[in-house]
Structure formats: C-alpha cells, structure tokens
PDB file of N, CA, C and O in Angstrom:
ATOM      1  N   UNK A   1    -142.058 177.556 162.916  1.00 40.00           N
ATOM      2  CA  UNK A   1    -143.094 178.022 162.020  1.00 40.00           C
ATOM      3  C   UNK A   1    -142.500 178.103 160.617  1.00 40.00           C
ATOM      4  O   UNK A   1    -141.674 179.014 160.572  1.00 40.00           O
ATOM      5  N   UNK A   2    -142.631 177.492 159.513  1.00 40.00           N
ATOM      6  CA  UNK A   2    -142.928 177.646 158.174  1.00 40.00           C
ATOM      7  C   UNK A   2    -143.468 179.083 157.573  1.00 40.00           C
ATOM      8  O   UNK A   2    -144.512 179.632 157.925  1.00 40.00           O
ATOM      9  N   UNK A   3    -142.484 179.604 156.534  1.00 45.00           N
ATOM     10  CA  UNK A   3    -143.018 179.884 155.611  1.00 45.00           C
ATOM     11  C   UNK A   3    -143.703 180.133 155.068  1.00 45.00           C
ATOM     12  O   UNK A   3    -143.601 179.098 154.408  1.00 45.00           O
ATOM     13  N   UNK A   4    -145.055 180.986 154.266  1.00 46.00           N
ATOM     14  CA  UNK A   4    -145.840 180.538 153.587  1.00 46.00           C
ATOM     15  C   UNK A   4    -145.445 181.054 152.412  1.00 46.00           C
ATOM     16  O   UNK A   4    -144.986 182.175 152.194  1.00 46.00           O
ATOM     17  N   UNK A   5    -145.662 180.122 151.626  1.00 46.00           N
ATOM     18  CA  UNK A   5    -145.342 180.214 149.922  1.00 46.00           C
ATOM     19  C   UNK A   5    -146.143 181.213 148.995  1.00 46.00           C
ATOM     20  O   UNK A   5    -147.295 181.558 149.259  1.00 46.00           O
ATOM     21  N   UNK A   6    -145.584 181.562 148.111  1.00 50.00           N
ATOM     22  CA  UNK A   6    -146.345 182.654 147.287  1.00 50.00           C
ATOM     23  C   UNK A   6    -147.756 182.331 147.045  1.00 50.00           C
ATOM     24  O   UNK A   6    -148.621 183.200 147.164  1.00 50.00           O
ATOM     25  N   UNK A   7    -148.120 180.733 146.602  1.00 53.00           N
ATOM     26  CA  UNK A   7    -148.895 180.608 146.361  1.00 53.00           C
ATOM     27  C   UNK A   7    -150.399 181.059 146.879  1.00 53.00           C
ATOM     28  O   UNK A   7    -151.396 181.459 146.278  1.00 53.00           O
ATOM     29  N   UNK A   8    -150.138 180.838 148.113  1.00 66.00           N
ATOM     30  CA  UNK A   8    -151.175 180.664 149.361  1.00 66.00           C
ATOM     31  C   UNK A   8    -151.376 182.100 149.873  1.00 66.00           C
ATOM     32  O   UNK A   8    -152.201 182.305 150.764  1.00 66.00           O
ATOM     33  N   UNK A   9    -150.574 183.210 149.285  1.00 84.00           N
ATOM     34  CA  UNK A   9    -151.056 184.583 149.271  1.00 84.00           C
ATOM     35  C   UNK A   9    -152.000 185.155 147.871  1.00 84.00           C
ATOM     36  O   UNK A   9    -152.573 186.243 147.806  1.00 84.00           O
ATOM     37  N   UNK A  10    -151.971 184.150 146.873  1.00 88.00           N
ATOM     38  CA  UNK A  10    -152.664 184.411 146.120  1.00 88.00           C
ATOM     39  C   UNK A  10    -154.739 183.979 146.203  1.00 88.00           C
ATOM     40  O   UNK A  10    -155.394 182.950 146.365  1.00 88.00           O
ATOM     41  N   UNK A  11    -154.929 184.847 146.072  1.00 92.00           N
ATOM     42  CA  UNK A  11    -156.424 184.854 146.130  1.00 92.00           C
ATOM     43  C   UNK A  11    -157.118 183.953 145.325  1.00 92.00           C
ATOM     44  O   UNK A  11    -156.831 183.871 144.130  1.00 92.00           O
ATOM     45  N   UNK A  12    -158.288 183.035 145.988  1.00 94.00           N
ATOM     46  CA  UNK A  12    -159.213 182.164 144.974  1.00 94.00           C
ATOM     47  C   UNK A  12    -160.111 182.515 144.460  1.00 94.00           C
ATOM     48  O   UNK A  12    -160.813 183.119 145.271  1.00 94.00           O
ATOM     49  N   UNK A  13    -160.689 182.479 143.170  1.00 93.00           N
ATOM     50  CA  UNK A  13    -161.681 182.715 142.523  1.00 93.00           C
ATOM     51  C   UNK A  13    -162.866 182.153 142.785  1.00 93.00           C
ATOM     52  O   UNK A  13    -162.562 181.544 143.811  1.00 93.00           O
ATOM     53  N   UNK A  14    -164.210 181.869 142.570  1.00 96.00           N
ATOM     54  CA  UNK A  14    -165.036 180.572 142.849  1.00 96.00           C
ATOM     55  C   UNK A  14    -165.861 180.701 140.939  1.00 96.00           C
ATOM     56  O   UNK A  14    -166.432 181.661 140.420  1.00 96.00           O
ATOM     57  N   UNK A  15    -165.580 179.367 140.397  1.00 96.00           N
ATOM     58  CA  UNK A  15    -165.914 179.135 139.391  1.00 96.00           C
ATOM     59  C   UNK A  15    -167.075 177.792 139.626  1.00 96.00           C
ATOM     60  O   UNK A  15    -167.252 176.904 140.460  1.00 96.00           O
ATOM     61  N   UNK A  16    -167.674 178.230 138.421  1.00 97.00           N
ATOM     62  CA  UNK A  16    -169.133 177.471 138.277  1.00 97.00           C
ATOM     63  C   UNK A  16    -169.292 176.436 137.034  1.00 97.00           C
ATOM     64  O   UNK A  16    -168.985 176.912 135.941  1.00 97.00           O
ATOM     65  N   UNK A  17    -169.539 175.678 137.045  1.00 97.00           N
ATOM     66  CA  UNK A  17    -170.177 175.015 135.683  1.00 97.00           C
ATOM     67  C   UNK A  17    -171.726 174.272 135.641  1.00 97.00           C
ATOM     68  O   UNK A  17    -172.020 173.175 136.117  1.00 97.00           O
ATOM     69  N   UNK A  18    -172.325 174.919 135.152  1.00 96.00           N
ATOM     70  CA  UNK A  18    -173.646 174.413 135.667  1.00 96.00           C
ATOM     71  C   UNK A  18    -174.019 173.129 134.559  1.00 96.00           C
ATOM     72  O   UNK A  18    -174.843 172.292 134.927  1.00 96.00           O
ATOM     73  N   UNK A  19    -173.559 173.041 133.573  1.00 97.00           N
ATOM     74  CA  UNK A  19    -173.573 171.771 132.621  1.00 97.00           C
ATOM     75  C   UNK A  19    -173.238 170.689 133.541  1.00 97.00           C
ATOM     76  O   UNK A  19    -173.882 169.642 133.470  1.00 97.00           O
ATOM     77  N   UNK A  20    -172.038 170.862 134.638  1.00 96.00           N
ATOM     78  CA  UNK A  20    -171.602 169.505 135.142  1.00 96.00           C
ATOM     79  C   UNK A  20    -172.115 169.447 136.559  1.00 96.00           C
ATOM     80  O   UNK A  20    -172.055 168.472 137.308  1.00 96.00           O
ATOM     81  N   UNK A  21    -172.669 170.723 136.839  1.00 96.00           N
ATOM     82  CA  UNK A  21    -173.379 170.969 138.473  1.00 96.00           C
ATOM     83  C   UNK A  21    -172.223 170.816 139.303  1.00 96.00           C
ATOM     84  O   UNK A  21    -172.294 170.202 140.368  1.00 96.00           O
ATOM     85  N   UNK A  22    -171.129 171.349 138.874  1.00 95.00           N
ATOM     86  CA  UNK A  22    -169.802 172.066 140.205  1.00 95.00           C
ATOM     87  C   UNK A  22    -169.586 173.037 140.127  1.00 95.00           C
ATOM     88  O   UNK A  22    -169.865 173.744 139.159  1.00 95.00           O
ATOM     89  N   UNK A  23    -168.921 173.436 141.297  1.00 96.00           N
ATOM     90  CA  UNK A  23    -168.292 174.406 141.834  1.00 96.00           C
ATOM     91  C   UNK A  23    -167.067 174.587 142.280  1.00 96.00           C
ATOM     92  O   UNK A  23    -166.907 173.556 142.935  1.00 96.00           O
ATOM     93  N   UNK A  24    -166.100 175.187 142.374  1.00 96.00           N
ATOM     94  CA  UNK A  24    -164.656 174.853 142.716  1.00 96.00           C
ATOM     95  C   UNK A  24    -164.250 176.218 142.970  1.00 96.00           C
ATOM     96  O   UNK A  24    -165.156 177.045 143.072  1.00 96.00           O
ATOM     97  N   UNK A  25    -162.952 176.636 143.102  1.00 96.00           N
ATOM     98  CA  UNK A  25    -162.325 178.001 143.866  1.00 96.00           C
ATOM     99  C   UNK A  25    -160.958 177.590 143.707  1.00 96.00           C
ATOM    100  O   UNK A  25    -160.395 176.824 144.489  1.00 96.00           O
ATOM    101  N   UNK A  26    -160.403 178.126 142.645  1.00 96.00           N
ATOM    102  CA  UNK A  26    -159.114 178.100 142.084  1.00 96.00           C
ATOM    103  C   UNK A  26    -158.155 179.499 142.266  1.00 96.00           C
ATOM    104  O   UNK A  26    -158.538 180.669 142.279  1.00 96.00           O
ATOM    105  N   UNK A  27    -157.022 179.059 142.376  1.00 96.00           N
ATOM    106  CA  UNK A  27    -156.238 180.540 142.713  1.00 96.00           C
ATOM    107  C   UNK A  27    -156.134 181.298 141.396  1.00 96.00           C
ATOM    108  O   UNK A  27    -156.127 180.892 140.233  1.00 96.00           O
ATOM    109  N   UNK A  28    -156.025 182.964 142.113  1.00 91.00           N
ATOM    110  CA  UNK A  28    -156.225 184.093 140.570  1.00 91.00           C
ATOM    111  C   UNK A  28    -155.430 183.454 139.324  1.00 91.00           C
ATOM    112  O   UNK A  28    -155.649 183.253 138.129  1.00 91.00           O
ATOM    113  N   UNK A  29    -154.272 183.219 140.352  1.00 95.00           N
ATOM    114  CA  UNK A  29    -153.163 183.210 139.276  1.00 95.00           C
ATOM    115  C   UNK A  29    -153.206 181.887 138.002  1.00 95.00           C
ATOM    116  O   UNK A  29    -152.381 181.943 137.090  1.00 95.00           O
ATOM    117  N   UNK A  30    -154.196 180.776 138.053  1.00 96.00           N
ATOM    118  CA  UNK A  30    -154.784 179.463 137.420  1.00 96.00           C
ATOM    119  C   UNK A  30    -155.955 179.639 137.069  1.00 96.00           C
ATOM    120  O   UNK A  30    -156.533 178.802 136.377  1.00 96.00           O
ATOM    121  N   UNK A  31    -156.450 180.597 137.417  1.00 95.00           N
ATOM    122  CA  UNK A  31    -158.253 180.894 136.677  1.00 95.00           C
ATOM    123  C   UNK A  31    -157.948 180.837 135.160  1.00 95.00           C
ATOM    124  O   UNK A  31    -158.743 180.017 134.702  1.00 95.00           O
ATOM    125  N   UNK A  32    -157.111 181.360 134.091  1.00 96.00           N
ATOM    126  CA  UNK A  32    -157.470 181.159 132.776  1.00 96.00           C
ATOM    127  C   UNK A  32    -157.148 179.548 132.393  1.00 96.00           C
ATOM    128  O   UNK A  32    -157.873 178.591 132.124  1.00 96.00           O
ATOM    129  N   UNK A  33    -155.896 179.712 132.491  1.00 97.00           N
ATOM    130  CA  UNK A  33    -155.224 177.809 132.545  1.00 97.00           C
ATOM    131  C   UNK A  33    -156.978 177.006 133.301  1.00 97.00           C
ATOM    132  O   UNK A  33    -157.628 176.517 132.378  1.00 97.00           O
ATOM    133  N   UNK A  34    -157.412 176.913 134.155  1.00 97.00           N
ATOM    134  CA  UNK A  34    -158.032 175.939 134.636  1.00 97.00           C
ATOM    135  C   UNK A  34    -159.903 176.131 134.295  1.00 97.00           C
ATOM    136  O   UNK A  34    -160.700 175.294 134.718  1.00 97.00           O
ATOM    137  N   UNK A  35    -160.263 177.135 133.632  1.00 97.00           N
ATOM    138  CA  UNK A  35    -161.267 177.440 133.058  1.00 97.00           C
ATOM    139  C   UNK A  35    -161.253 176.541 131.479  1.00 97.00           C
ATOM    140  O   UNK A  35    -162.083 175.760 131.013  1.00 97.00           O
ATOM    141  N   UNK A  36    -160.060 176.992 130.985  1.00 97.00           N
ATOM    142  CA  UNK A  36    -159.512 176.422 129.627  1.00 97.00           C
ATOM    143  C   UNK A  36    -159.593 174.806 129.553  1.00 97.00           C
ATOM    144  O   UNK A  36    -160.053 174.114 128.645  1.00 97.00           O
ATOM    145  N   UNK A  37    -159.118 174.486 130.551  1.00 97.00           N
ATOM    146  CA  UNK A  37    -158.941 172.707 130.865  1.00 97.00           C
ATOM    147  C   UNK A  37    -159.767 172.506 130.875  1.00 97.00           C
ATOM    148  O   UNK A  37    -160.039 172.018 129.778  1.00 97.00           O
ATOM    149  N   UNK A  38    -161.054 172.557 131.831  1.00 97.00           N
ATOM    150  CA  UNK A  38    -162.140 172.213 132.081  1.00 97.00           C
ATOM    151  C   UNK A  38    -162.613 172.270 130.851  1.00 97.00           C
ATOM    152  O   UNK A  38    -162.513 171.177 130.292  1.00 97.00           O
ATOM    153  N   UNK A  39    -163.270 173.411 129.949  1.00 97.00           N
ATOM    154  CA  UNK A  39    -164.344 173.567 129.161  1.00 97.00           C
ATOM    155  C   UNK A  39    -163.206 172.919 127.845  1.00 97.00           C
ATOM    156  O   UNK A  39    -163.512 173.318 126.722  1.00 97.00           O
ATOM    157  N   UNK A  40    -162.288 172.227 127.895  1.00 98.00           N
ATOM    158  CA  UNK A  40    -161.959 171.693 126.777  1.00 98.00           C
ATOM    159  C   UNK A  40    -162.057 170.735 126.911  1.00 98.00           C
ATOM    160  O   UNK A  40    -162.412 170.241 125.840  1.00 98.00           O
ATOM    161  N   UNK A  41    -161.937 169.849 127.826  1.00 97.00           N
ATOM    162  CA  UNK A  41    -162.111 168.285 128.403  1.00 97.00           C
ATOM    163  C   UNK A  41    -163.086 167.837 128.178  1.00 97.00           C
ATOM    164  O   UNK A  41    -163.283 166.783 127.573  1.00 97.00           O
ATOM    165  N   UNK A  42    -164.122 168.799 128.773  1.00 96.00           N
ATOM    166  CA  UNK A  42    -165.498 168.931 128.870  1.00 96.00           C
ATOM    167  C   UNK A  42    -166.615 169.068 128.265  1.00 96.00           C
ATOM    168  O   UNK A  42    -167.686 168.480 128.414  1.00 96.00           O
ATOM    169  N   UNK A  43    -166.175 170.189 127.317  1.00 97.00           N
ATOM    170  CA  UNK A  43    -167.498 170.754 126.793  1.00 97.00           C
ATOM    171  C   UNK A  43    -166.958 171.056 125.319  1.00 97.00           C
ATOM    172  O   UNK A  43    -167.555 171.925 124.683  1.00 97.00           O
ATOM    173  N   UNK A  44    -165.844 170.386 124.711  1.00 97.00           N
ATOM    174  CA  UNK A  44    -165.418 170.793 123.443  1.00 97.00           C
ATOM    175  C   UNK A  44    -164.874 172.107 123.380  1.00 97.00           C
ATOM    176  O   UNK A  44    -165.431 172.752 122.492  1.00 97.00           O
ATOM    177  N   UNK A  45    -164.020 172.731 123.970  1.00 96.00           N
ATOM    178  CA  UNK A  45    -163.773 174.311 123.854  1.00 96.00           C
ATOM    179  C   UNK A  45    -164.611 175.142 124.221  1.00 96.00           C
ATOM    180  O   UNK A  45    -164.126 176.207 124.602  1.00 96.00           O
ATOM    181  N   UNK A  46    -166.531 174.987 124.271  1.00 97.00           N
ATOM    182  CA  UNK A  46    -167.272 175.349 125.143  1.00 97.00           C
ATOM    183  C   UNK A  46    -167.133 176.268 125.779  1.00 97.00           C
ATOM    184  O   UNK A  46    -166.362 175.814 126.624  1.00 97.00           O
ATOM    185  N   UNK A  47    -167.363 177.722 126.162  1.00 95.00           N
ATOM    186  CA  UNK A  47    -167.295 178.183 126.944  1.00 95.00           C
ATOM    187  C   UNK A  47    -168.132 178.288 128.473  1.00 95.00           C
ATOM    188  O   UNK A  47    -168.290 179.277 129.189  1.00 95.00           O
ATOM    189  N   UNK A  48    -168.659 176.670 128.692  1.00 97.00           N
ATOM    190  CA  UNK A  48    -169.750 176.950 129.559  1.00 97.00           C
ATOM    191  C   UNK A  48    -168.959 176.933 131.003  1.00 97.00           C
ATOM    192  O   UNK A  48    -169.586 177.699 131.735  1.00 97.00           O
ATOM    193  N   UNK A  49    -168.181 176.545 131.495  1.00 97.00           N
ATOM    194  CA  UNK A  49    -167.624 177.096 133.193  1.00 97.00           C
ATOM    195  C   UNK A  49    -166.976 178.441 133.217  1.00 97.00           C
ATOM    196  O   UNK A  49    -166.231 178.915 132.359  1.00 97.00           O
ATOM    197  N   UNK A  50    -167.343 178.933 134.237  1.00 96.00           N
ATOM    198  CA  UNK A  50    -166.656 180.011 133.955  1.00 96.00           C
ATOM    199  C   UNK A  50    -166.969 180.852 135.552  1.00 96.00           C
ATOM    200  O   UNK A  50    -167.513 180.223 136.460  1.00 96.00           O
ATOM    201  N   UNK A  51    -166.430 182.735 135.785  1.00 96.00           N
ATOM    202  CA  UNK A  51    -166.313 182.889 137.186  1.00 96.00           C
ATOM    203  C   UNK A  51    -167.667 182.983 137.379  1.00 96.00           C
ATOM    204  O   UNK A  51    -168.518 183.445 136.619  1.00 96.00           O
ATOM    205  N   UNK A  52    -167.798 182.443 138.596  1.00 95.00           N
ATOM    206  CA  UNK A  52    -169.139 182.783 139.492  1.00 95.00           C
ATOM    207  C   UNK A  52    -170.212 184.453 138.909  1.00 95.00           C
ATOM    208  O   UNK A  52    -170.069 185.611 139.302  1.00 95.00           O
ATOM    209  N   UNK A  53    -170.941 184.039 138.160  1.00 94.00           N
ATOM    210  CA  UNK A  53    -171.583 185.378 137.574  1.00 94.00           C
ATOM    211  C   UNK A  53    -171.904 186.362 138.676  1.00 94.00           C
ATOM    212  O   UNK A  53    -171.690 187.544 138.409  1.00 94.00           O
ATOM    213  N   UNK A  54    -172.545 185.968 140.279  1.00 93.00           N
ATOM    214  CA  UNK A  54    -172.066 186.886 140.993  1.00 93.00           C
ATOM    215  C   UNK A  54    -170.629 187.758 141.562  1.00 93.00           C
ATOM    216  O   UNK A  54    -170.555 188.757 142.277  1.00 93.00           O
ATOM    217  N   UNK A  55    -169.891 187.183 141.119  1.00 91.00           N
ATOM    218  CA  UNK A  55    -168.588 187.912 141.485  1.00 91.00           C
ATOM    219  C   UNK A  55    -168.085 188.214 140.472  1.00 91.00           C
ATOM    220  O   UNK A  55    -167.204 189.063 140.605  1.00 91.00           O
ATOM    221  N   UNK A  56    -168.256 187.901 139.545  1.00 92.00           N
ATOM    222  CA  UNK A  56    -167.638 188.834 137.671  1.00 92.00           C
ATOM    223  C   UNK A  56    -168.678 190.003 138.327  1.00 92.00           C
ATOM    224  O   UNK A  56    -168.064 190.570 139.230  1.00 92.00           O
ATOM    225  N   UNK A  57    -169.601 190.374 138.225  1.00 94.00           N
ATOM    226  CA  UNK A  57    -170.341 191.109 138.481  1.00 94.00           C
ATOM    227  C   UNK A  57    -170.307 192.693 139.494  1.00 94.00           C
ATOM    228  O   UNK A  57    -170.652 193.833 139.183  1.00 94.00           O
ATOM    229  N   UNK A  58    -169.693 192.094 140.873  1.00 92.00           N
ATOM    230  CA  UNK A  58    -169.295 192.695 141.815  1.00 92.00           C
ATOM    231  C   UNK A  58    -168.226 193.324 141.377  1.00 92.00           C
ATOM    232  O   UNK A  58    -167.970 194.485 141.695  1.00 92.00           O
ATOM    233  N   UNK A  59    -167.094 192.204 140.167  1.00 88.00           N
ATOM    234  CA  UNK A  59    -166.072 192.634 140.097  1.00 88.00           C
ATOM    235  C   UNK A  59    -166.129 193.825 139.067  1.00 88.00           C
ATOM    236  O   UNK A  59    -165.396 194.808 139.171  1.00 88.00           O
ATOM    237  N   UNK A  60    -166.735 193.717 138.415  1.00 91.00           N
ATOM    238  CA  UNK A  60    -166.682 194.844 137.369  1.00 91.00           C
ATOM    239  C   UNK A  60    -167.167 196.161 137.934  1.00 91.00           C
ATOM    240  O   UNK A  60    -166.700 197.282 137.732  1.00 91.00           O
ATOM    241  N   UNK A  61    -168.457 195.712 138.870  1.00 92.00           N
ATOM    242  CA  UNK A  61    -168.831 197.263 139.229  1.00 92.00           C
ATOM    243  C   UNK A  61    -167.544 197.804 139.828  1.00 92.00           C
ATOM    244  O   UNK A  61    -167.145 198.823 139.263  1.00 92.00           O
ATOM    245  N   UNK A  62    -166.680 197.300 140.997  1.00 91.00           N
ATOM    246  CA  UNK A  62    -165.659 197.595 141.547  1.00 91.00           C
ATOM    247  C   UNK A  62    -164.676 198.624 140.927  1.00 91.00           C
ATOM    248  O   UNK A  62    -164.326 199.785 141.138  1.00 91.00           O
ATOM    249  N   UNK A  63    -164.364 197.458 139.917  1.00 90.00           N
ATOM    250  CA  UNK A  63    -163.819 198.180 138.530  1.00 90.00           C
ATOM    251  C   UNK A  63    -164.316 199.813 138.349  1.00 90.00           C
ATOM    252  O   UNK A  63    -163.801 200.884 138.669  1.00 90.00           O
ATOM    253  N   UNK A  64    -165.638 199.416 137.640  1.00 92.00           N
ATOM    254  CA  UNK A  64    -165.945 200.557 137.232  1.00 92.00           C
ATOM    255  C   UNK A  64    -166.349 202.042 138.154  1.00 92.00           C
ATOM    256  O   UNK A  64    -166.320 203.207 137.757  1.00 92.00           O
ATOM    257  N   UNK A  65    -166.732 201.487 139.537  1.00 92.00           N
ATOM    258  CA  UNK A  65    -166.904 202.704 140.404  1.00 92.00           C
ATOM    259  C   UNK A  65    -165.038 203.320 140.800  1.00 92.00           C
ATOM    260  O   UNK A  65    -164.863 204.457 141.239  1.00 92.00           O
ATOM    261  N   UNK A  66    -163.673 202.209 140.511  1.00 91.00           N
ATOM    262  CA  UNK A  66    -162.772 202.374 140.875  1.00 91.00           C
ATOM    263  C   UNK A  66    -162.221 203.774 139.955  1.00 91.00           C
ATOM    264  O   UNK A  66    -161.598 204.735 140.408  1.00 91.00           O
ATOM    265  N   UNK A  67    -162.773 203.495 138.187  1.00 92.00           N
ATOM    266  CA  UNK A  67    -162.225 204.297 137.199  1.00 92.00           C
ATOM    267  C   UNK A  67    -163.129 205.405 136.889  1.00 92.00           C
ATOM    268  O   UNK A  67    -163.125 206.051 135.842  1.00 92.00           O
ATOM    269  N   UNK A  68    -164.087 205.603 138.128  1.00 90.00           N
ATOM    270  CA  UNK A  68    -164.951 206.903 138.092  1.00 90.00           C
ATOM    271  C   UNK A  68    -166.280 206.545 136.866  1.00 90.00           C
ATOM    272  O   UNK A  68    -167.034 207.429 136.459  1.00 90.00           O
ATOM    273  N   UNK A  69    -166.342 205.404 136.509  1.00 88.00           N
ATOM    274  CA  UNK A  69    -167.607 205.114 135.202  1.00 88.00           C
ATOM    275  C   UNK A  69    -168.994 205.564 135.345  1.00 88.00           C
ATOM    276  O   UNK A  69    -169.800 205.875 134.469  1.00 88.00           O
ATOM    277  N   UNK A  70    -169.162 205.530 137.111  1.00 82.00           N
ATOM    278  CA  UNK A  70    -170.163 205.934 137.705  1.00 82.00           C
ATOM    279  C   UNK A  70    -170.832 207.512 138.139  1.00 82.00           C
ATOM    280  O   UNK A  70    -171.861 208.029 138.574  1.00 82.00           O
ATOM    281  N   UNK A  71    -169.459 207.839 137.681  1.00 78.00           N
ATOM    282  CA  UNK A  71    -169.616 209.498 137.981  1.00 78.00           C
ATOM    283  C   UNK A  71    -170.260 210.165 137.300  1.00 78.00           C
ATOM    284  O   UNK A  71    -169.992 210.079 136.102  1.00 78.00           O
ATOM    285  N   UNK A  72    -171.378 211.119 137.699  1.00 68.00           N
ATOM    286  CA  UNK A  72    -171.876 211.831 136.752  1.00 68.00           C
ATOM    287  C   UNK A  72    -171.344 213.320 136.535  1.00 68.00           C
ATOM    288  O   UNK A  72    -170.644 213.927 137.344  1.00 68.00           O
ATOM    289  N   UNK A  73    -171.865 213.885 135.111  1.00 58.00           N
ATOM    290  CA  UNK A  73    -170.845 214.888 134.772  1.00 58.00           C
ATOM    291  C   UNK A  73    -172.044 216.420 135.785  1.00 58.00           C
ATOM    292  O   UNK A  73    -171.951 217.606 135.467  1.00 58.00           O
ATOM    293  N   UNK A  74    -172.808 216.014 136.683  1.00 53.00           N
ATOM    294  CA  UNK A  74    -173.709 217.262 137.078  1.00 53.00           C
ATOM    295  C   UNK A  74    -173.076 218.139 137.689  1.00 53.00           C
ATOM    296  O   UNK A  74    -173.645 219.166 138.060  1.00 53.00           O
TER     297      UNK A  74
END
C-alpha cells in the first residue's frame, strides 16, 4: 500500500463559470492560482469564474454562526 500524498488530503472546491458553461473542483490549496488563470485567459482579468455561489454561501454562514455573528444580544 502507498502513501497518500499531501495533496490528496487537501479538500476540493467546486468552481463555476457560467460565461464558458463549466464546472470543475480544484484543490483548496489552487483555488486562487486557478480562478486567476482561468478569468485571465478567458475573460481579460474578468472576474466572472469563481466558487460555486452555493458553497461561498454555506461557507460564510459557517463562518459566521462559527464567530457567534448570529448571536443575539437578548
């Protein structure tokens, strides 16, 4: 049995570009690098690919129920 490499413990993102109608799932650690590539290749610096608006979404509430944002002062 092999190893598994750092890489392959790192978690994938799922990114969208709806200008080019794909979808893809890149590891955490390449989401800025490979957002950057794309929408420069692509779309002129563009910011149009980018994370899956449902999971930026999830992710922030996460976030924010994590740092108490949700708490009320009653």
């Amino acid at each position: 049995m092999s190893d598994a490499s750092d890489e392959s413990d790192d978690p994938t993102v799922p990114i969208v570009c709806e200008a080019c109608g794909t979808t893809s799932r890149v590891p955490l650690s390449e989401l800025r690098e490979s957002l950057d590539t794309h929408n420069e290749h692509r779309h002129d610096g563009e910011e149009i690919a980018q994370v899956d608006p449902v999971i930026a979404d999830e992710l922030a509430n996460a976030v924010a129920d994590d740092l108490g944002l949700f708490e009320s002062d009653e």
